[in-house]
Tab-separated table of C-alpha atoms and ligand atoms in Angstrom:
chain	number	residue	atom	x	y	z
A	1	UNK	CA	0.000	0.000	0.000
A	2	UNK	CA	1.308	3.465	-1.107
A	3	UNK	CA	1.289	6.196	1.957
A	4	UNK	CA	1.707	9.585	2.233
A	5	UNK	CA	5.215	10.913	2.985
A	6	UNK	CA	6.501	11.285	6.314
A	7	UNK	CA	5.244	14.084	7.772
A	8	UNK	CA	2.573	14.865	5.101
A	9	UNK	CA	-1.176	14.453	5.883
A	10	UNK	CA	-4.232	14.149	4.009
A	11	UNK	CA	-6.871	16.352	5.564
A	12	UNK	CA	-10.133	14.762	5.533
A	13	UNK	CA	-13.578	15.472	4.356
A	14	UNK	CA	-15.008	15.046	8.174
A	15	UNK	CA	-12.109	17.665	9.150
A	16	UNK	CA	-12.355	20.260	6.307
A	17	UNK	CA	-15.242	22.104	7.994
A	18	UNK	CA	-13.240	23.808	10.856
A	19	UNK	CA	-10.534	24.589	7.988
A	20	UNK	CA	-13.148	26.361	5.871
A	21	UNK	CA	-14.791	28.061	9.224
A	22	UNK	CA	-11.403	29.321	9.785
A	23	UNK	CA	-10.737	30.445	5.723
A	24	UNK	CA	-13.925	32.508	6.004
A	25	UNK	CA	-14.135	34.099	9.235
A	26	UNK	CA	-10.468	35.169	8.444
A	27	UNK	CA	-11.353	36.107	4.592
A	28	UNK	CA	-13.956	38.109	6.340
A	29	UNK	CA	-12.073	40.189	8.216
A	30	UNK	CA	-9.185	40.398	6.391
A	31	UNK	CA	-11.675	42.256	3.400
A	32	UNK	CA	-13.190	44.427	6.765
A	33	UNK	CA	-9.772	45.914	6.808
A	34	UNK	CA	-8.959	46.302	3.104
A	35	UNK	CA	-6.821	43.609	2.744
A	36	UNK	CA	-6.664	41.989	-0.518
A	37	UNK	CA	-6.202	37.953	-1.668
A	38	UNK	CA	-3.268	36.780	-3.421
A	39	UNK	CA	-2.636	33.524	-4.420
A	40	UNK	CA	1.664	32.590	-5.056
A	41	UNK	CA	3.301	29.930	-6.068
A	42	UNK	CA	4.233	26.925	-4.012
A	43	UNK	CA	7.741	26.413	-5.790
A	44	UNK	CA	10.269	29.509	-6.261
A	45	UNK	CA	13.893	29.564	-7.128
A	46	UNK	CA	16.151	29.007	-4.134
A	47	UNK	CA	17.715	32.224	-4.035
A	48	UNK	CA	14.754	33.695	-3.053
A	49	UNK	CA	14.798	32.161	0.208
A	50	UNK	CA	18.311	32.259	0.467
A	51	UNK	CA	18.556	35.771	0.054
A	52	UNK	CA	15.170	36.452	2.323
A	53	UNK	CA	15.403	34.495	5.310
A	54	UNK	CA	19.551	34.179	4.823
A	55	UNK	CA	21.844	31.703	4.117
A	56	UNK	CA	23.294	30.603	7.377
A	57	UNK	CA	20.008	30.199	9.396
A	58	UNK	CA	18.347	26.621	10.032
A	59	UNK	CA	15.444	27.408	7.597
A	60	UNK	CA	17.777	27.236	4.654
A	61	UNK	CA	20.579	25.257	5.780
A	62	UNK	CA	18.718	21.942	6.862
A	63	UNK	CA	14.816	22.163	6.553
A	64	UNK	CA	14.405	23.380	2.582
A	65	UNK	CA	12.578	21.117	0.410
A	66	UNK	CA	15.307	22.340	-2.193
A	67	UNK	CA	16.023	20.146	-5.482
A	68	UNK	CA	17.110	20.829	-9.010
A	69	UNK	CA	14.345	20.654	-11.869
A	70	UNK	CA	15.135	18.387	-14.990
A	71	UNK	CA	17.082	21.714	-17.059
A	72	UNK	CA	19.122	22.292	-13.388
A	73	UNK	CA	17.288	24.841	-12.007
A	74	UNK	CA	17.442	24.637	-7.839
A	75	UNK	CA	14.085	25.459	-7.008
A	76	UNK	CA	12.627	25.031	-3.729
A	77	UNK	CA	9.082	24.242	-2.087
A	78	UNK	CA	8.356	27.476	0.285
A	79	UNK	CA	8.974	27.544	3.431
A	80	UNK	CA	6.713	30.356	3.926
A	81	UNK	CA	5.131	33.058	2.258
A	82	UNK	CA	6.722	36.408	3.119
A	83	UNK	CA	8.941	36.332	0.912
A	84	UNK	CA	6.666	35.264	-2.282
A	85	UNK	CA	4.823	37.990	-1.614
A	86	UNK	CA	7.983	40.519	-1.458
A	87	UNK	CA	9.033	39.453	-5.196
A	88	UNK	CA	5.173	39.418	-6.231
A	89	UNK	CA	4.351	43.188	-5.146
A	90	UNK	CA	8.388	43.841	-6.740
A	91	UNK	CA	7.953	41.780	-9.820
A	92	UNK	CA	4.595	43.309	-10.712
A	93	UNK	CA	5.625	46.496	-9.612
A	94	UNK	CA	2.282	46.931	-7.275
A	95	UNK	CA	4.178	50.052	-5.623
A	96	UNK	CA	4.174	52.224	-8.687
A	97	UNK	CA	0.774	53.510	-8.527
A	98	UNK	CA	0.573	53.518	-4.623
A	99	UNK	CA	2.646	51.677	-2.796
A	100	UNK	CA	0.387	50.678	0.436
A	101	UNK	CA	-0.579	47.633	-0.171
A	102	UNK	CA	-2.333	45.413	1.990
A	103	UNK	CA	-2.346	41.476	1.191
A	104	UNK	CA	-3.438	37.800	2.808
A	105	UNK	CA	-2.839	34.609	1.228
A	106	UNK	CA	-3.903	31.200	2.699
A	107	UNK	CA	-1.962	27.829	1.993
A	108	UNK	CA	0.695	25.190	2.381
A	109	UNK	CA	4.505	25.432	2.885
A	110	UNK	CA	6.929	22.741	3.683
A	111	UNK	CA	10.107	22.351	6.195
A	112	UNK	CA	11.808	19.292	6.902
A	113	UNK	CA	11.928	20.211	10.318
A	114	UNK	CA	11.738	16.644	13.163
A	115	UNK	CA	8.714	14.514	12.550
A	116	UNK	CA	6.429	15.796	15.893
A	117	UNK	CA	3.387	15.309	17.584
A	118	UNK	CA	1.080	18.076	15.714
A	119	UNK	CA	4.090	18.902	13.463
A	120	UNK	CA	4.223	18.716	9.964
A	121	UNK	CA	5.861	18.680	6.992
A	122	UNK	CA	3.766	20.500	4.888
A	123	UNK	CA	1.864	22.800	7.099
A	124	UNK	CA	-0.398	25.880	6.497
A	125	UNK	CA	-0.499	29.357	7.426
A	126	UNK	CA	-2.768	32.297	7.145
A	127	UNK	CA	-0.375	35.196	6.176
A	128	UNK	CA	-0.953	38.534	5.596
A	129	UNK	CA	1.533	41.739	4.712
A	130	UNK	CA	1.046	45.162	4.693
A	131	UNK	CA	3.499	47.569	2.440
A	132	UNK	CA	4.252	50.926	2.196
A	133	UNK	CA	3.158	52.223	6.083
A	134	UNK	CA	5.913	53.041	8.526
A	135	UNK	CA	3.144	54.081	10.814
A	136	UNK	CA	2.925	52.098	14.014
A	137	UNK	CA	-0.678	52.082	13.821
A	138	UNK	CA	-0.652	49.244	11.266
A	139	UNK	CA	1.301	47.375	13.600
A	140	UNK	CA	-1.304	47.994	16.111
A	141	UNK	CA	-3.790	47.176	13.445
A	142	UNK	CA	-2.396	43.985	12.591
A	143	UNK	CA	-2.306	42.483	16.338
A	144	UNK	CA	-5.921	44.053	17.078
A	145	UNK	CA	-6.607	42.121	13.661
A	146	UNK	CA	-5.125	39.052	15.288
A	147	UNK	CA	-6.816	39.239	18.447
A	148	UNK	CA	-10.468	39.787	16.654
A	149	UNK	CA	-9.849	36.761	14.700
A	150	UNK	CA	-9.134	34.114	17.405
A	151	UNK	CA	-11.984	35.746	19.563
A	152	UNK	CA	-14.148	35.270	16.681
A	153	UNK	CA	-13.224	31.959	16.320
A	154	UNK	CA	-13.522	31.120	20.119
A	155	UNK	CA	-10.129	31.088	21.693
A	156	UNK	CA	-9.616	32.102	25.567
A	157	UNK	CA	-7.068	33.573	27.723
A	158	UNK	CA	-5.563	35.264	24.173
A	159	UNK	CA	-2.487	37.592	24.990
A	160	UNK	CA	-0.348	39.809	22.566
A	161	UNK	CA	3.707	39.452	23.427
A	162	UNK	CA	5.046	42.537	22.340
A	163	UNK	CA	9.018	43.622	21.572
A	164	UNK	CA	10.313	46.334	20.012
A	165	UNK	CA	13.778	44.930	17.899
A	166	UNK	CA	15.344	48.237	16.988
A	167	UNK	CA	16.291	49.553	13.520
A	168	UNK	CA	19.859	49.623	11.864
A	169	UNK	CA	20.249	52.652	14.026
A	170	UNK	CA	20.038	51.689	17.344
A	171	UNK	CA	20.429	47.810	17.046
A	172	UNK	CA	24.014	47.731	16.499
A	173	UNK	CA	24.551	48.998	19.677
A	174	UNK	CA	22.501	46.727	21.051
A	175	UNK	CA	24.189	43.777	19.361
A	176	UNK	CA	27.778	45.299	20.810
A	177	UNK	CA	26.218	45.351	24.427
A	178	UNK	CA	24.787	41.886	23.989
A	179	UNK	CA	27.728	40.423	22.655
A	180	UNK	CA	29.749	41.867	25.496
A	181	UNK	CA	27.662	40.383	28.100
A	182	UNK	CA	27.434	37.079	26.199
A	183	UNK	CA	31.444	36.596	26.011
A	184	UNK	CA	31.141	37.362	29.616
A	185	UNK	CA	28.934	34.451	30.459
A	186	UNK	CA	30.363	32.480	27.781
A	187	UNK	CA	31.005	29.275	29.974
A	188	UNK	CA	27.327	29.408	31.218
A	189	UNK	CA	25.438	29.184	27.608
A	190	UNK	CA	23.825	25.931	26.148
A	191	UNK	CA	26.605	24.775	22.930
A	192	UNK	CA	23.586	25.849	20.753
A	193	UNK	CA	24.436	29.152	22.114
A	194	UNK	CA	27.918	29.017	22.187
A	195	UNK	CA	27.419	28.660	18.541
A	196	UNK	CA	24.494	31.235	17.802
A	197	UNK	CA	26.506	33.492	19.443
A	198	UNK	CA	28.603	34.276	16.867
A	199	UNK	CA	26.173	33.901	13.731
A	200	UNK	CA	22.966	34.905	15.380
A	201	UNK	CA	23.737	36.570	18.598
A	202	UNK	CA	19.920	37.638	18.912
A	203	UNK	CA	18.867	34.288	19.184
A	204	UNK	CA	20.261	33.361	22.631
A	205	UNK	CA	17.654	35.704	24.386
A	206	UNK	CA	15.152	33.031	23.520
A	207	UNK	CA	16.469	29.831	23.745
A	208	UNK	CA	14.626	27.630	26.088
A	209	UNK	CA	17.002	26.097	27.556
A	210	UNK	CA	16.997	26.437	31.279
A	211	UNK	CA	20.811	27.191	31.492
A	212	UNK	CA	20.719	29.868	29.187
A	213	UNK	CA	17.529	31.336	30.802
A	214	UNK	CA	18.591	31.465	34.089
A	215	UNK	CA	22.596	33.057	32.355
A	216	UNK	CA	20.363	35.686	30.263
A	217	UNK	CA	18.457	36.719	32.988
A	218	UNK	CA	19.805	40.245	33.183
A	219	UNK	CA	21.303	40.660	29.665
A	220	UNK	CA	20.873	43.414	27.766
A	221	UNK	CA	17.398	44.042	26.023
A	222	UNK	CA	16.653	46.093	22.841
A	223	UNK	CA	14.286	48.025	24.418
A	224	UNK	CA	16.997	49.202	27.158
A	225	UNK	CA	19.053	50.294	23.401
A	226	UNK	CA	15.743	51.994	21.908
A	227	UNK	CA	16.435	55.419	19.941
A	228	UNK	CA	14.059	58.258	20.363
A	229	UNK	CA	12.590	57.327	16.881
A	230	UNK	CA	11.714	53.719	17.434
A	231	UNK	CA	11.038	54.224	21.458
A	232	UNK	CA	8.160	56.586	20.115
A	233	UNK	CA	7.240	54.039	17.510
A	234	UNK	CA	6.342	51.601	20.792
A	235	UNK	CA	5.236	53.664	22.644
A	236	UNK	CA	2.275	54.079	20.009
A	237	UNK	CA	1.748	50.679	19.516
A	238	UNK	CA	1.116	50.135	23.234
A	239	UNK	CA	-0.822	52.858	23.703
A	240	UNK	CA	-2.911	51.784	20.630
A	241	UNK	CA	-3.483	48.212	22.082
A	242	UNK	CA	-4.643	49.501	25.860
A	243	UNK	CA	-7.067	51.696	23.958
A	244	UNK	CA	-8.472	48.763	21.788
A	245	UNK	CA	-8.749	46.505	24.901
A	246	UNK	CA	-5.982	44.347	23.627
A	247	UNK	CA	-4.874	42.230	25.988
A	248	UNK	CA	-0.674	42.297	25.773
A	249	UNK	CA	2.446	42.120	27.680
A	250	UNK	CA	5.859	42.982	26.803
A	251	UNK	CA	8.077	40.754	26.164
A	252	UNK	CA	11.569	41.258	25.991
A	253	UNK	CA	12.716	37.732	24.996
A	254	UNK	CA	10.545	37.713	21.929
A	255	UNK	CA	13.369	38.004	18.997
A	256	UNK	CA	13.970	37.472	15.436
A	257	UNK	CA	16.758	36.100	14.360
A	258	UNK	CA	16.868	37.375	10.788
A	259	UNK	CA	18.488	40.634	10.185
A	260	UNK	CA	15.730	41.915	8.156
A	261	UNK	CA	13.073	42.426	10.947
A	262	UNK	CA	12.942	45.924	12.624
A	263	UNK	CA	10.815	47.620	15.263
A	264	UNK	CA	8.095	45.620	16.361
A	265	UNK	CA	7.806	42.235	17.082
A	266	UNK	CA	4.679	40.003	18.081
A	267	UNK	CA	2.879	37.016	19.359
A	268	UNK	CA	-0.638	35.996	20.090
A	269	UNK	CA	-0.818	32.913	22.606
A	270	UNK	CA	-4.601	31.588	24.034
A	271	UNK	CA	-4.602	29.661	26.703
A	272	UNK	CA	-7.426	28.028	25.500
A	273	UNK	CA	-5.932	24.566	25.852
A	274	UNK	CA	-4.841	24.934	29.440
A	275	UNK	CA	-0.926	26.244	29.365
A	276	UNK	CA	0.175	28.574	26.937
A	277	UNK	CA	1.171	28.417	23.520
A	278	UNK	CA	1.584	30.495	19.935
A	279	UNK	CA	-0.950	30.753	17.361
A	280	UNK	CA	0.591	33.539	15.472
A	281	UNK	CA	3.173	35.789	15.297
A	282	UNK	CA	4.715	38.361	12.906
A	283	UNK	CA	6.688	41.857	12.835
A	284	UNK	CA	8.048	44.213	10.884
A	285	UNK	CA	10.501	43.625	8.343
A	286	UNK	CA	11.315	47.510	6.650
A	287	UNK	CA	14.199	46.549	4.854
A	288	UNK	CA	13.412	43.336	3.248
A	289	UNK	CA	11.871	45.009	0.098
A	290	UNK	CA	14.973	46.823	-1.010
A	291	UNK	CA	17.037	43.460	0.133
A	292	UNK	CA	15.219	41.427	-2.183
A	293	UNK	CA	15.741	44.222	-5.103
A	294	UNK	CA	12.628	46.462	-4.488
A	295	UNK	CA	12.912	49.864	-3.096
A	296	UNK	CA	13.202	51.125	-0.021
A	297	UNK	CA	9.523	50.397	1.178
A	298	UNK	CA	8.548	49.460	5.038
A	299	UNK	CA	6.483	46.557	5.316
A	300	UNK	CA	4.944	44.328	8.384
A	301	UNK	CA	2.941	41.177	8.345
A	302	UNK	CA	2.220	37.945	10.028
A	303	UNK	CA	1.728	34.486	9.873
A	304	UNK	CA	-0.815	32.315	11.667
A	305	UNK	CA	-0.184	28.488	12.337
A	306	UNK	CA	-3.442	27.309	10.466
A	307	UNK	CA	-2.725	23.509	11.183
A	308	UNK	CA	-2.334	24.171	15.215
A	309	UNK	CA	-5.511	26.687	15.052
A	310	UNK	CA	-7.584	23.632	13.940
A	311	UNK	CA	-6.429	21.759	16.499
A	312	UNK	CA	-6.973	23.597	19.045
A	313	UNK	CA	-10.325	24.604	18.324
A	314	UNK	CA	-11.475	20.828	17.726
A	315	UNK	CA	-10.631	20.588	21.658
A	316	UNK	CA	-12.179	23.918	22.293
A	317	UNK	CA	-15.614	22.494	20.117
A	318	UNK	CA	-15.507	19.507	21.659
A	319	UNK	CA	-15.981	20.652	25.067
A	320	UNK	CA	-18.570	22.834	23.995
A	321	UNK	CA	-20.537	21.032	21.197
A	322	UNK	CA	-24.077	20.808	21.328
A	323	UNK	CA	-25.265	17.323	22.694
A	324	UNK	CA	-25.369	14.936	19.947
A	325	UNK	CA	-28.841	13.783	21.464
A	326	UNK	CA	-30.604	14.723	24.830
A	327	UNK	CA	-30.576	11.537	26.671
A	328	UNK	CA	-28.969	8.101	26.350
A	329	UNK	CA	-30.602	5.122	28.149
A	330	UNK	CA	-28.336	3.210	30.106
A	331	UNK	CA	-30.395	-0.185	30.984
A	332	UNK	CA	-28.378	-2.936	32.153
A	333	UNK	CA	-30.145	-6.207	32.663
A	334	UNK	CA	-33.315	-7.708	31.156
A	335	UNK	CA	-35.467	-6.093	34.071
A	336	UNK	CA	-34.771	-2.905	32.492
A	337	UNK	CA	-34.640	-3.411	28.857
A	338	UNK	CA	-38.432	-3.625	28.560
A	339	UNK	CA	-39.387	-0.346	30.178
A	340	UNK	CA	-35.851	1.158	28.763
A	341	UNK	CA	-37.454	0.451	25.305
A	342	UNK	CA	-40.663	1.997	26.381
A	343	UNK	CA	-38.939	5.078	27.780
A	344	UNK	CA	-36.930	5.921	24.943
A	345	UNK	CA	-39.681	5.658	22.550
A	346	UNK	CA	-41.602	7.802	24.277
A	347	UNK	CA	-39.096	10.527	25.048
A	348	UNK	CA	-38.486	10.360	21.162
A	349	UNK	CA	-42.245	11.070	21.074
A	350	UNK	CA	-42.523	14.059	22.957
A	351	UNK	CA	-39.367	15.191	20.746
A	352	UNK	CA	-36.377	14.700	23.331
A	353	UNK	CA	-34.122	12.747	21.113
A	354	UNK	CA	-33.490	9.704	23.299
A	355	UNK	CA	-31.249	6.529	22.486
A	356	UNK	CA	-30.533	3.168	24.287
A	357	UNK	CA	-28.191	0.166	23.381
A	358	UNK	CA	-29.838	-3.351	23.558
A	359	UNK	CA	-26.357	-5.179	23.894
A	360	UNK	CA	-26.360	-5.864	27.758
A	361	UNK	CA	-23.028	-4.472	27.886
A	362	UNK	CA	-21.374	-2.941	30.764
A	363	UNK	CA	-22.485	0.493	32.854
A	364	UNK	CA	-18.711	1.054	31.793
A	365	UNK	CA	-18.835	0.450	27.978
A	366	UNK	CA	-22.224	2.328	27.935
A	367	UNK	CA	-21.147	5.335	29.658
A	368	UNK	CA	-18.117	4.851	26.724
A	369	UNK	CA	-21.061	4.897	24.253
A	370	UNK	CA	-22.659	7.902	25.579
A	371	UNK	CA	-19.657	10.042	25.667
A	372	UNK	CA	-18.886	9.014	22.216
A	373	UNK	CA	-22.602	9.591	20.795
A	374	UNK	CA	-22.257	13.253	22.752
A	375	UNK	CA	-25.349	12.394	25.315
A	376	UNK	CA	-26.468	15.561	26.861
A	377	UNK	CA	-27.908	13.160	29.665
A	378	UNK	CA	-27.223	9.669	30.727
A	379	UNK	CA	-30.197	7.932	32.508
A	380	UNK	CA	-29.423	4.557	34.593
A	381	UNK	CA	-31.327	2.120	34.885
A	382	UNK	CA	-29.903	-1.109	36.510
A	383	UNK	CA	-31.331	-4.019	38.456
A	384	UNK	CA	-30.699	-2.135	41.731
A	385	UNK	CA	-32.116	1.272	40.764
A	386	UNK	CA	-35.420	-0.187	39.137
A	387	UNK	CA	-35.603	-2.491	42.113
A	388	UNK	CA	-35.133	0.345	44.337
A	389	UNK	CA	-37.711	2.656	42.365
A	390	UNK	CA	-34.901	5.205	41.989
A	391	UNK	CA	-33.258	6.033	38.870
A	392	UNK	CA	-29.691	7.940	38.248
A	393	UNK	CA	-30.657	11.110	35.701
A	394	UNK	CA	-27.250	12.497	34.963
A	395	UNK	CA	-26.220	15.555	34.003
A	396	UNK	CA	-22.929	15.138	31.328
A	397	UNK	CA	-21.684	18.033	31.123
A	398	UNK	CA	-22.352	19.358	35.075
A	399	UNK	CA	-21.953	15.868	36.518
A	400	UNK	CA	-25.183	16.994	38.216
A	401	UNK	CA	-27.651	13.866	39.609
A	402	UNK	CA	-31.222	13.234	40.610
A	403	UNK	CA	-32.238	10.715	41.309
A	404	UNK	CA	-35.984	10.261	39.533
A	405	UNK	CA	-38.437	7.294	40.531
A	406	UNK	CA	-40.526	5.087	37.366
A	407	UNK	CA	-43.597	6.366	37.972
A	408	UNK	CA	-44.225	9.316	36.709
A	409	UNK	CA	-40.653	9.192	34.750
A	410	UNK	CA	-41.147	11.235	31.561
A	411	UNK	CA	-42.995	13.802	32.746
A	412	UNK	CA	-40.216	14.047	35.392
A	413	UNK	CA	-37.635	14.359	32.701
A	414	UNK	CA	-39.029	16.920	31.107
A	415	UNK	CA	-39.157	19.321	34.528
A	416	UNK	CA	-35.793	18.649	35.338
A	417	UNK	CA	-34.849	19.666	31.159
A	418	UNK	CA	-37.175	22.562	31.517
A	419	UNK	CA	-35.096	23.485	34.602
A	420	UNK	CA	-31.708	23.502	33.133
B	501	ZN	ZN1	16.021	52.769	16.273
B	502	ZN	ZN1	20.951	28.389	24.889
């Protein structure tokens, strides 16, 4: 049998709904704010990325789908979609008759990063740039953006991480400081470290490694390295985000490594599956135009991990899904079966969409069953409880129990529904 590739996935007809909830809510807002589709390429020439996201860094060096075509061409798969749309809005020459432009695009890109749980191969993002505004209110814009779409779509706990990385002004001094402070604590940095040190010296503020956190501790921040133009340029964006009720911290560990970001820097995290974690993040990147042959036009734009969005709002859904029906009849033992039969049909009757399994199985393996057909109730009816004229009427999403005798059973059923 003939599988996917490691790391690919096929995404399935029963899944595609959430994908296409996302697509549109985000399409929606996206055309709220002016922003306009464009649809790229999957495969570019190499360079592109090389020159983009730089030669040296991990993207390029190890997880590039990169291969030559038949005439010896190196072309490459993309590993994601900033710079595609850099040479589109420079090859087509979008500035010349006003250069703020403001574009999304939707689709796959591919790193061979580490097969992982929730990781893949070819993954998607939600990306959208904006051109030709140094304001800081666009990058306001674009994290209020952010935060309205994953509220929309019915994340919790969401919080912006903010950072402001400098320009070519101010970071250089920075960098100097940083480096200083780094050769000092050489001996205490992770040998990831040791190494990004020289290459990538940015990098080491957010490694993860507890080491590195605990030597880093009081090193040198860009924002402590801020000139007067980019301090003001923060201080907007903050400002912007208390008015609009965004919800944001900042967050001096939140780097770039590549050379071509400026300014600010961002994250969204939720907590919506318990601890922490990313569902987008983006920044400003004012000199990658003019790197990549274009001229010298700011730009800022983000990317949202489609692929982890999905999953966590399947876990999000499922805890809040409408019941699947209203009650499932748990009767265990032929003393119950009878009146369980008569009880469901009735229910079903007086339109409370009622189910019961005639197996005999186990309380256990029907409780299984009810969880799995999304019961809103469960009720129990085993030898002991119809002997005992008291059956369990459960609650499955509260837990919540009464205990309801046979007599007058339906009509009881309904009260305690009615009451909920
Ligand atoms: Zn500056
Ligand atoms: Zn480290």
């Amino acid at each position: 049998m003939i599988q996917t590739i490691r790391g690919f996935r096929d995404i399935l007809p029963e899944d595609i709904a959430l994908w296409q909830k996302i697509e549109k809510t985000a399409s929606e807002l996206f055309d709220n704010f002016g922003f306009r589709e464009i649809r790229l390429p999957i495969l570019e020439k190499t360079e592109l990325f090389a020159r983009s996201i730089g030669e040296t860094t991990d993207i390029v060096e190890k997880e590039m789908y990169t291969f030559p075509d038949r005439k010896g061409d190196k072309l490459t798969l993309r590993p994601e979609a900033t710079a595609s749309v850099v040479r589109s809005y420079i090859q087509h020459k979008m500035y010349a008759a006003d250069p703020v432009r403001k574009f999304y695009t939707i689709g796959p890109m591919f790193r061979r990063e580490r097969p992982q749980k929730g990781r893949y191969r070819q993954f998607y993002q939600i990306d959208a740039e904006v051109f030709g505004v140094s304001s800081p209110y666009i990058d306001a814009e674009l994290i209020l953006i952010l935060n309205e779409l994953f509220k929309r779509l019915g994340l919790s706990g969401l919080k912006a991480h903010i950072n402001s990385l400098g320009c070519p002004e101010c970071r250089p001094v920075f960098q100097k400081a940083l480096k200083d402070f780094l050769t000092l604590n050489y001996d205490r940095l992770c040998p990831d470290c040791k190494r990004r040190m020289e290459k990538n010296p940015l990098r080491t503020l957010d490694c993860k490694s507890l080491s590195c956190r605990k030597a880093l501790e009081n090193a040198p921040s860009t924002l402590g390295h801020l000139c007067n133009e980019c301090s003001e340029h923060f201080e907007i964006v903050k400002k912007m985000l208390v008015k609009q009720n965004v919800d944001f911290i900042v967050d001096k560990t939140l780097v770039r490594g590549l050379d071509y970001y400026s300014r600010t820097a961002f994250e969204i995290l939720t907590t919506s599956l318990g601890a922490q974690s990313a569902v987008a993040g983006g920044g400003r990147y004012d000199s990658l135009v003019k790197e990549l042959g274009g001229k010298d036009i700011p730009a800022i734009g983000f990317a949202i991990g489609f692929d982890r969005l999905t999953e966590i709002m399947a876990q999000v859904k499922k805890s809040d899904e409408k019941p699947g029906l209203d009650i499932f009849i748990i009767a265990i033992g032929k003393q119950a079966m009878e009146p369980g039969y008569l009880w469901m049909s009735e229910l079903n009757l007086a339109g409370i969409k009622s189910e019961m399994d005639f197996s005999g199985r186990s309380l256990k393996s029907l409780m299984k069953r009810a969880d799995k057909l999304n019961a809103g109730h469960v009720l129990i009816a085993g030898d002991r409880e119809i002997n005992e004229n008291a059956l369990i009427f459960r609650n499955m999403n509260t837990r919540k129990q009464n205990i309801i005798p046979m007599d007058n059973i339906i009509k009881d059923i309904k009260k305690l529904l009615k009451k909920e």
